[in-house]
PDB file of C-alpha atoms in Angstrom:
ATOM      1  CA  MET A  19     -18.921 -21.596 -17.666  1.00 71.00           C
ATOM      2  CA  SER A  20     -19.366 -23.233 -14.414  1.00 91.00           C
ATOM      3  CA  PHE A  21     -18.230 -21.721 -11.168  1.00 95.00           C
ATOM      4  CA  ILE A  22     -14.911 -21.949 -10.703  1.00 96.00           C
ATOM      5  CA  VAL A  23     -13.356 -21.759  -7.216  1.00 97.00           C
ATOM      6  CA  GLY A  24     -13.282 -25.195  -6.126  1.00 97.00           C
ATOM      7  CA  LYS A  25     -13.511 -26.864  -2.550  1.00 97.00           C
ATOM      8  CA  ASN A  26     -11.908 -25.483   0.317  1.00 98.00           C
ATOM      9  CA  ALA A  27     -10.755 -22.502  -2.009  1.00 98.00           C
ATOM     10  CA  VAL A  28      -9.592 -19.249  -0.133  1.00 98.00           C
ATOM     11  CA  VAL A  29     -10.599 -16.156  -2.191  1.00 98.00           C
ATOM     12  CA  VAL A  30      -8.940 -12.918  -0.704  1.00 98.00           C
ATOM     13  CA  CYS A  31     -10.646  -9.769  -1.831  1.00 98.00           C
ATOM     14  CA  LEU A  32      -8.167  -6.611  -1.579  1.00 98.00           C
ATOM     15  CA  GLY A  33     -10.007  -3.245  -1.706  1.00 98.00           C
ATOM     16  CA  ASP A  34     -10.643  -0.344   0.107  1.00 98.00           C
ATOM     17  CA  SER A  35     -13.668   0.809   2.431  1.00 97.00           C
ATOM     18  CA  ILE A  36     -16.224  -0.216  -0.123  1.00 98.00           C
ATOM     19  CA  THR A  37     -14.467  -4.000   0.088  1.00 98.00           C
ATOM     20  CA  ALA A  38     -14.096  -3.502   3.916  1.00 98.00           C
ATOM     21  CA  ALA A  39     -17.461  -2.488   4.955  1.00 98.00           C
ATOM     22  CA  GLU A  40     -19.268  -4.809   7.560  1.00 94.00           C
ATOM     23  CA  ASP A  41     -22.239  -6.399   5.526  1.00 96.00           C
ATOM     24  CA  GLY A  42     -20.938  -5.145   2.320  1.00 98.00           C
ATOM     25  CA  TYR A  43     -20.255  -6.904  -0.914  1.00 98.00           C
ATOM     26  CA  VAL A  44     -17.873  -9.253   0.434  1.00 98.00           C
ATOM     27  CA  THR A  45     -20.391 -10.421   2.986  1.00 98.00           C
ATOM     28  CA  VAL A  46     -22.884 -10.948   0.178  1.00 98.00           C
ATOM     29  CA  MET A  47     -20.648 -12.807  -1.853  1.00 98.00           C
ATOM     30  CA  GLN A  48     -19.765 -15.491   1.305  1.00 98.00           C
ATOM     31  CA  ASN A  49     -23.384 -15.621   2.322  1.00 97.00           C
ATOM     32  CA  LEU A  50     -24.287 -16.290  -1.798  1.00 97.00           C
ATOM     33  CA  ILE A  51     -21.676 -18.981  -1.884  1.00 97.00           C
ATOM     34  CA  SER A  52     -22.497 -20.677   1.182  1.00 96.00           C
ATOM     35  CA  ALA A  53     -25.928 -20.747   0.015  1.00 95.00           C
ATOM     36  CA  GLY A  54     -25.407 -22.265  -3.435  1.00 94.00           C
ATOM     37  CA  TYR A  55     -22.282 -24.631  -2.661  1.00 95.00           C
ATOM     38  CA  PRO A  56     -22.236 -25.280   1.061  1.00 95.00           C
ATOM     39  CA  GLU A  57     -20.380 -28.615  -0.030  1.00 95.00           C
ATOM     40  CA  ARG A  58     -17.468 -26.749  -1.064  1.00 96.00           C
ATOM     41  CA  ASN A  59     -16.544 -25.001   2.162  1.00 97.00           C
ATOM     42  CA  ILE A  60     -15.102 -21.670   0.559  1.00 98.00           C
ATOM     43  CA  ARG A  61     -14.002 -19.280   2.810  1.00 97.00           C
ATOM     44  CA  ILE A  62     -13.568 -15.600   2.060  1.00 98.00           C
ATOM     45  CA  VAL A  63     -10.938 -13.507   3.540  1.00 98.00           C
ATOM     46  CA  ASN A  64     -11.934  -9.382   3.359  1.00 98.00           C
ATOM     47  CA  ALA A  65      -8.405  -7.794   2.710  1.00 98.00           C
ATOM     48  CA  GLY A  66     -10.041  -4.190   2.426  1.00 98.00           C
ATOM     49  CA  ARG A  67      -8.970  -1.079   4.170  1.00 98.00           C
ATOM     50  CA  GLY A  68     -10.515   2.551   4.332  1.00 96.00           C
ATOM     51  CA  GLY A  69      -8.893   5.183   2.400  1.00 93.00           C
ATOM     52  CA  ASN A  70      -6.856   3.093   0.234  1.00 96.00           C
ATOM     53  CA  ARG A  71      -5.371   3.545  -3.251  1.00 97.00           C
ATOM     54  CA  SER A  72      -3.966   1.240  -5.350  1.00 98.00           C
ATOM     55  CA  THR A  73      -0.231   1.935  -4.300  1.00 97.00           C
ATOM     56  CA  ASP A  74      -1.256   1.280  -0.654  1.00 97.00           C
ATOM     57  CA  MET A  75      -2.486  -2.030  -1.533  1.00 98.00           C
ATOM     58  CA  LEU A  76       0.442  -2.977  -3.182  1.00 98.00           C
ATOM     59  CA  ALA A  77       2.522  -1.849  -0.055  1.00 98.00           C
ATOM     60  CA  ARG A  78       0.548  -4.597   1.973  1.00 98.00           C
ATOM     61  CA  LEU A  79      -0.217  -7.158  -0.689  1.00 98.00           C
ATOM     62  CA  GLN A  80       2.277  -9.488   0.803  1.00 98.00           C
ATOM     63  CA  GLU A  81       0.961  -9.601   4.227  1.00 98.00           C
ATOM     64  CA  ASP A  82      -2.755  -9.185   3.311  1.00 98.00           C
ATOM     65  CA  VAL A  83      -3.026 -11.323   0.385  1.00 98.00           C
ATOM     66  CA  VAL A  84       0.084 -13.639  -0.598  1.00 98.00           C
ATOM     67  CA  ALA A  85       0.454 -14.689   3.320  1.00 98.00           C
ATOM     68  CA  HIS A  86      -3.168 -16.548   2.809  1.00 98.00           C
ATOM     69  CA  ASN A  87      -1.950 -18.582   0.131  1.00 98.00           C
ATOM     70  CA  PRO A  88      -5.171 -17.985  -1.924  1.00 98.00           C
ATOM     71  CA  ASN A  89      -7.020 -19.748  -4.712  1.00 98.00           C
ATOM     72  CA  VAL A  90      -8.746 -16.721  -5.954  1.00 98.00           C
ATOM     73  CA  VAL A  91      -8.190 -13.063  -5.293  1.00 98.00           C
ATOM     74  CA  THR A  92     -10.089 -10.347  -6.209  1.00 98.00           C
ATOM     75  CA  ILE A  93      -8.526  -6.443  -6.811  1.00 99.00           C
ATOM     76  CA  SER A  94     -11.136  -3.450  -6.322  1.00 98.00           C
ATOM     77  CA  ALA A  95      -8.788  -0.424  -6.540  1.00 98.00           C
ATOM     78  CA  GLY A  96      -9.569   2.857  -8.145  1.00 98.00           C
ATOM     79  CA  ILE A  97     -11.929   5.182  -6.513  1.00 96.00           C
ATOM     80  CA  ASN A  98      -9.762   6.518  -3.900  1.00 94.00           C
ATOM     81  CA  ASP A  99      -6.641   6.884  -6.464  1.00 95.00           C
ATOM     82  CA  VAL A 100      -9.176   9.576  -8.434  1.00 93.00           C
ATOM     83  CA  TRP A 101     -11.043  10.772  -5.195  1.00 88.00           C
ATOM     84  CA  LYS A 102      -8.009  11.928  -3.552  1.00 87.00           C
ATOM     85  CA  ARG A 103      -7.235  13.785  -6.861  1.00 86.00           C
ATOM     86  CA  TYR A 104     -10.310  15.954  -6.320  1.00 80.00           C
ATOM     87  CA  ARG A 105     -10.532  16.305  -2.513  1.00 63.00           C
ATOM     88  CA  ILE A 106      -8.975  15.375   0.678  1.00 44.00           C
ATOM     89  CA  ARG A 107     -11.300  16.512   3.724  1.00 47.00           C
ATOM     90  CA  THR A 108     -13.124  18.842   1.763  1.00 41.00           C
ATOM     91  CA  PRO A 109     -15.237  19.002  -1.333  1.00 44.00           C
ATOM     92  CA  TYR A 110     -13.581  17.488  -4.715  1.00 39.00           C
ATOM     93  CA  THR A 111     -14.037  21.118  -6.213  1.00 44.00           C
ATOM     94  CA  GLU A 112     -11.170  22.190  -3.879  1.00 46.00           C
ATOM     95  CA  TYR A 113      -8.803  20.733  -6.632  1.00 48.00           C
ATOM     96  CA  PRO A 114     -10.911  21.372  -9.879  1.00 52.00           C
ATOM     97  CA  ASN A 115      -8.223  19.937 -11.951  1.00 55.00           C
ATOM     98  CA  GLY A 116      -7.830  16.987 -10.267  1.00 56.00           C
ATOM     99  CA  ASP A 117      -4.197  17.761  -8.881  1.00 62.00           C
ATOM    100  CA  GLY A 118      -4.759  17.006  -5.527  1.00 64.00           C
ATOM    101  CA  ALA A 119      -1.641  15.621  -3.929  1.00 68.00           C
ATOM    102  CA  GLU A 120      -2.971  12.557  -2.333  1.00 83.00           C
ATOM    103  CA  GLY A 121      -3.930  11.273  -5.441  1.00 89.00           C
ATOM    104  CA  VAL A 122      -2.800   8.965  -7.728  1.00 94.00           C
ATOM    105  CA  SER A 123      -2.349   9.123 -11.644  1.00 93.00           C
ATOM    106  CA  VAL A 124      -3.884   6.790 -14.182  1.00 96.00           C
ATOM    107  CA  GLU A 125      -0.074   5.960 -15.435  1.00 96.00           C
ATOM    108  CA  VAL A 126       0.793   4.950 -12.123  1.00 96.00           C
ATOM    109  CA  TYR A 127      -2.386   3.114 -11.182  1.00 97.00           C
ATOM    110  CA  GLU A 128      -2.170   1.339 -14.360  1.00 98.00           C
ATOM    111  CA  ALA A 129       1.741   0.247 -13.518  1.00 98.00           C
ATOM    112  CA  VAL A 130       0.693  -0.538 -10.005  1.00 98.00           C
ATOM    113  CA  LEU A 131      -2.120  -3.040 -11.030  1.00 98.00           C
ATOM    114  CA  GLY A 132      -0.076  -4.646 -13.320  1.00 98.00           C
ATOM    115  CA  GLU A 133       2.909  -5.013 -10.501  1.00 98.00           C
ATOM    116  CA  MET A 134       0.328  -6.466  -8.138  1.00 98.00           C
ATOM    117  CA  VAL A 135      -0.748  -9.226 -10.950  1.00 98.00           C
ATOM    118  CA  ASP A 136       2.648  -9.820 -11.574  1.00 98.00           C
ATOM    119  CA  ILE A 137       3.510 -10.390  -8.058  1.00 98.00           C
ATOM    120  CA  LEU A 138       0.393 -12.979  -7.542  1.00 98.00           C
ATOM    121  CA  ARG A 139       1.436 -14.430 -10.629  1.00 98.00           C
ATOM    122  CA  GLU A 140       5.096 -15.096  -9.061  1.00 98.00           C
ATOM    123  CA  THR A 141       3.631 -15.911  -5.669  1.00 98.00           C
ATOM    124  CA  THR A 142       0.610 -17.940  -5.956  1.00 98.00           C
ATOM    125  CA  GLU A 143      -1.290 -19.981  -8.003  1.00 98.00           C
ATOM    126  CA  ALA A 144      -4.381 -17.769  -7.724  1.00 98.00           C
ATOM    127  CA  GLU A 145      -7.033 -17.000 -10.309  1.00 98.00           C
ATOM    128  CA  ILE A 146      -6.821 -12.745 -10.368  1.00 98.00           C
ATOM    129  CA  VAL A 147     -10.016 -11.007 -10.699  1.00 98.00           C
ATOM    130  CA  LEU A 148      -9.812  -6.998 -11.429  1.00 99.00           C
ATOM    131  CA  MET A 149     -12.707  -5.165 -10.756  1.00 98.00           C
ATOM    132  CA  SER A 150     -13.322  -1.903 -12.504  1.00 98.00           C
ATOM    133  CA  PRO A 151     -13.903   0.550 -10.086  1.00 98.00           C
ATOM    134  CA  THR A 152     -17.910   1.819  -9.498  1.00 97.00           C
ATOM    135  CA  LEU A 153     -18.772   5.372  -9.554  1.00 95.00           C
ATOM    136  CA  ILE A 154     -17.973   8.610  -7.828  1.00 91.00           C
ATOM    137  CA  GLY A 155     -21.335  10.201  -7.669  1.00 89.00           C
ATOM    138  CA  GLU A 156     -24.488   8.973  -9.074  1.00 91.00           C
ATOM    139  CA  ASP A 157     -25.432  11.827 -11.266  1.00 89.00           C
ATOM    140  CA  ILE A 158     -23.799  10.097 -14.231  1.00 84.00           C
ATOM    141  CA  GLU A 159     -25.024  12.419 -16.698  1.00 82.00           C
ATOM    142  CA  ASN A 160     -23.560  15.380 -15.176  1.00 83.00           C
ATOM    143  CA  PRO A 161     -20.724  17.021 -17.163  1.00 76.00           C
ATOM    144  CA  ASN A 162     -19.671  18.623 -13.930  1.00 76.00           C
ATOM    145  CA  ASN A 163     -19.230  15.400 -11.797  1.00 83.00           C
ATOM    146  CA  LYS A 164     -15.233  15.775 -12.685  1.00 85.00           C
ATOM    147  CA  PRO A 165     -14.291  12.703 -10.741  1.00 87.00           C
ATOM    148  CA  ASN A 166     -16.769  10.293 -12.298  1.00 89.00           C
ATOM    149  CA  ALA A 167     -15.761  11.497 -15.669  1.00 89.00           C
ATOM    150  CA  THR A 168     -11.695  11.022 -14.577  1.00 91.00           C
ATOM    151  CA  LEU A 169     -12.464   7.803 -13.628  1.00 94.00           C
ATOM    152  CA  LYS A 170     -13.521   6.338 -17.226  1.00 95.00           C
ATOM    153  CA  GLU A 171      -9.705   6.703 -17.505  1.00 96.00           C
ATOM    154  CA  TYR A 172      -9.053   4.249 -14.614  1.00 98.00           C
ATOM    155  CA  VAL A 173     -11.618   2.045 -15.976  1.00 98.00           C
ATOM    156  CA  ALA A 174     -10.195   1.702 -19.346  1.00 98.00           C
ATOM    157  CA  ALA A 175      -6.758   1.102 -17.493  1.00 98.00           C
ATOM    158  CA  VAL A 176      -8.179  -1.939 -15.414  1.00 98.00           C
ATOM    159  CA  GLU A 177      -9.432  -3.321 -18.717  1.00 98.00           C
ATOM    160  CA  ARG A 178      -6.007  -2.825 -20.495  1.00 98.00           C
ATOM    161  CA  VAL A 179      -4.207  -4.685 -17.525  1.00 98.00           C
ATOM    162  CA  ALA A 180      -6.854  -7.379 -17.747  1.00 98.00           C
ATOM    163  CA  HIS A 181      -6.342  -7.934 -21.257  1.00 98.00           C
ATOM    164  CA  SER A 182      -2.486  -7.926 -21.067  1.00 98.00           C
ATOM    165  CA  ARG A 183      -1.823  -9.880 -18.091  1.00 98.00           C
ATOM    166  CA  ASN A 184      -4.699 -12.337 -18.847  1.00 98.00           C
ATOM    167  CA  THR A 185      -6.845 -11.991 -15.610  1.00 98.00           C
ATOM    168  CA  LEU A 186     -10.503 -12.076 -15.323  1.00 98.00           C
ATOM    169  CA  LEU A 187     -12.645  -8.896 -15.055  1.00 98.00           C
ATOM    170  CA  ALA A 188     -15.266  -8.160 -13.385  1.00 98.00           C
ATOM    171  CA  PRO A 189     -16.873  -4.907 -15.277  1.00 98.00           C
ATOM    172  CA  ALA A 190     -18.338  -3.556 -12.127  1.00 98.00           C
ATOM    173  CA  HIS A 191     -18.178   0.098 -13.547  1.00 97.00           C
ATOM    174  CA  GLU A 192     -20.402  -1.114 -16.236  1.00 97.00           C
ATOM    175  CA  ALA A 193     -22.861  -2.978 -14.119  1.00 98.00           C
ATOM    176  CA  PHE A 194     -23.689  -0.002 -11.886  1.00 97.00           C
ATOM    177  CA  ILE A 195     -24.385   2.320 -14.665  1.00 96.00           C
ATOM    178  CA  GLY A 196     -26.417  -0.050 -16.465  1.00 97.00           C
ATOM    179  CA  THR A 197     -28.285  -0.839 -13.190  1.00 97.00           C
ATOM    180  CA  LEU A 198     -28.644   2.730 -12.016  1.00 96.00           C
ATOM    181  CA  GLN A 199     -30.166   3.749 -15.627  1.00 96.00           C
ATOM    182  CA  ALA A 200     -32.384   0.722 -15.511  1.00 97.00           C
ATOM    183  CA  GLY A 201     -33.822   1.592 -12.409  1.00 97.00           C
ATOM    184  CA  ARG A 202     -34.422   5.211 -12.880  1.00 96.00           C
ATOM    185  CA  THR A 203     -36.669   4.298 -15.694  1.00 96.00           C
ATOM    186  CA  VAL A 204     -39.298   3.387 -13.136  1.00 98.00           C
ATOM    187  CA  ASN A 205     -37.885   5.402  -9.766  1.00 97.00           C
ATOM    188  CA  PRO A 206     -36.400   8.664 -10.175  1.00 94.00           C
ATOM    189  CA  ASP A 207     -34.485   8.321  -6.633  1.00 95.00           C
ATOM    190  CA  PHE A 208     -33.107   4.732  -7.399  1.00 97.00           C
ATOM    191  CA  CYS A 209     -29.779   4.653  -6.082  1.00 97.00           C
ATOM    192  CA  LEU A 210     -26.647   2.310  -5.351  1.00 97.00           C
ATOM    193  CA  THR A 211     -24.746   4.206  -2.798  1.00 95.00           C
ATOM    194  CA  THR A 212     -25.590   6.466   0.448  1.00 94.00           C
ATOM    195  CA  ASP A 213     -23.147   9.197   0.046  1.00 90.00           C
ATOM    196  CA  GLY A 214     -21.949   8.591  -3.966  1.00 90.00           C
ATOM    197  CA  VAL A 215     -19.143   6.346  -3.128  1.00 93.00           C
ATOM    198  CA  HIS A 216     -20.008   3.911  -0.275  1.00 95.00           C
ATOM    199  CA  LEU A 217     -22.743   1.197  -1.350  1.00 97.00           C
ATOM    200  CA  ASN A 218     -26.253   0.894   0.068  1.00 98.00           C
ATOM    201  CA  PRO A 219     -27.931  -2.759   0.224  1.00 98.00           C
ATOM    202  CA  ILE A 220     -28.665  -2.854  -3.354  1.00 98.00           C
ATOM    203  CA  GLY A 221     -25.203  -1.616  -4.691  1.00 98.00           C
ATOM    204  CA  ASN A 222     -23.494  -4.678  -2.997  1.00 98.00           C
ATOM    205  CA  HIS A 223     -25.644  -6.968  -4.055  1.00 98.00           C
ATOM    206  CA  VAL A 224     -24.953  -5.489  -7.800  1.00 98.00           C
ATOM    207  CA  LEU A 225     -21.036  -5.685  -7.196  1.00 98.00           C
ATOM    208  CA  ALA A 226     -21.092  -9.315  -5.191  1.00 98.00           C
ATOM    209  CA  LEU A 227     -23.016 -10.528  -8.577  1.00 97.00           C
ATOM    210  CA  THR A 228     -20.670  -8.743 -10.743  1.00 98.00           C
ATOM    211  CA  VAL A 229     -18.122 -10.403  -9.214  1.00 98.00           C
ATOM    212  CA  LEU A 230     -19.909 -13.972  -8.751  1.00 98.00           C
ATOM    213  CA  ALA A 231     -20.529 -13.907 -12.336  1.00 97.00           C
ATOM    214  CA  THR A 232     -17.004 -13.509 -13.471  1.00 98.00           C
ATOM    215  CA  LEU A 233     -16.360 -16.584 -11.769  1.00 97.00           C
ATOM    216  CA  GLY A 234     -19.015 -18.474 -13.133  1.00 96.00           C
ATOM    217  CA  PHE A 235     -21.771 -18.132 -10.287  1.00 94.00           C
ATOM    218  CA  ALA A 236     -25.255 -19.236 -11.512  1.00 82.00           C
ATOM    219  CA  GLY A 237     -26.918 -19.601  -8.667  1.00 71.00           C
ATOM    220  CA  LEU A 238     -28.451 -22.474  -6.631  1.00 65.00           C
ATOM    221  CA  GLY A 239     -27.031 -25.392  -7.651  1.00 54.00           C
ATOM    222  CA  GLY A 240     -25.364 -23.776 -10.789  1.00 52.00           C
TER     223      GLY A 240
END
């Protein structure tokens, strides 16, 4: 598969604080694209907003995504949908059953993702990339990490929507689990986040490379 993002293309990255982060994975993507395909003049628009759930992204889809007339749209949603089921401003154990009022159920999440894809298909000609949510906590083997266990239901929901709507799927959750496990075989302190959610430089590169691989990016001159 060759890199499918063409000359003068506009790529809009919709997401939460992981997407919005200064020098985050969106910046890494832009730099790698500019290095690998400088002649294509590809521009990335960062449409991340801290704290956003899928429902928040749907509410601003027209203004923050469609209005840019994108050629490619990536959607990264789910972390806050789950996280806010377990916490608002205190540790997630405040809502041990995952029933925090500000969260979004997996049923609503799946429906909202599908609606966003349908709107984008009706209003743009963009290639759509759904990204599975990354991680909530890097103690991935800990059965008491309930948010991360719950997150797996949302990963499955993204996969269903990508399959049913025939979109591209960037397997970020799988990539993060695999990278963590591999890194910890040589360094037990290996990590991809600064706080269990927000990404460190390695995590940003893992996410950027996962999305770019989904788009067919193969590196310099690839």
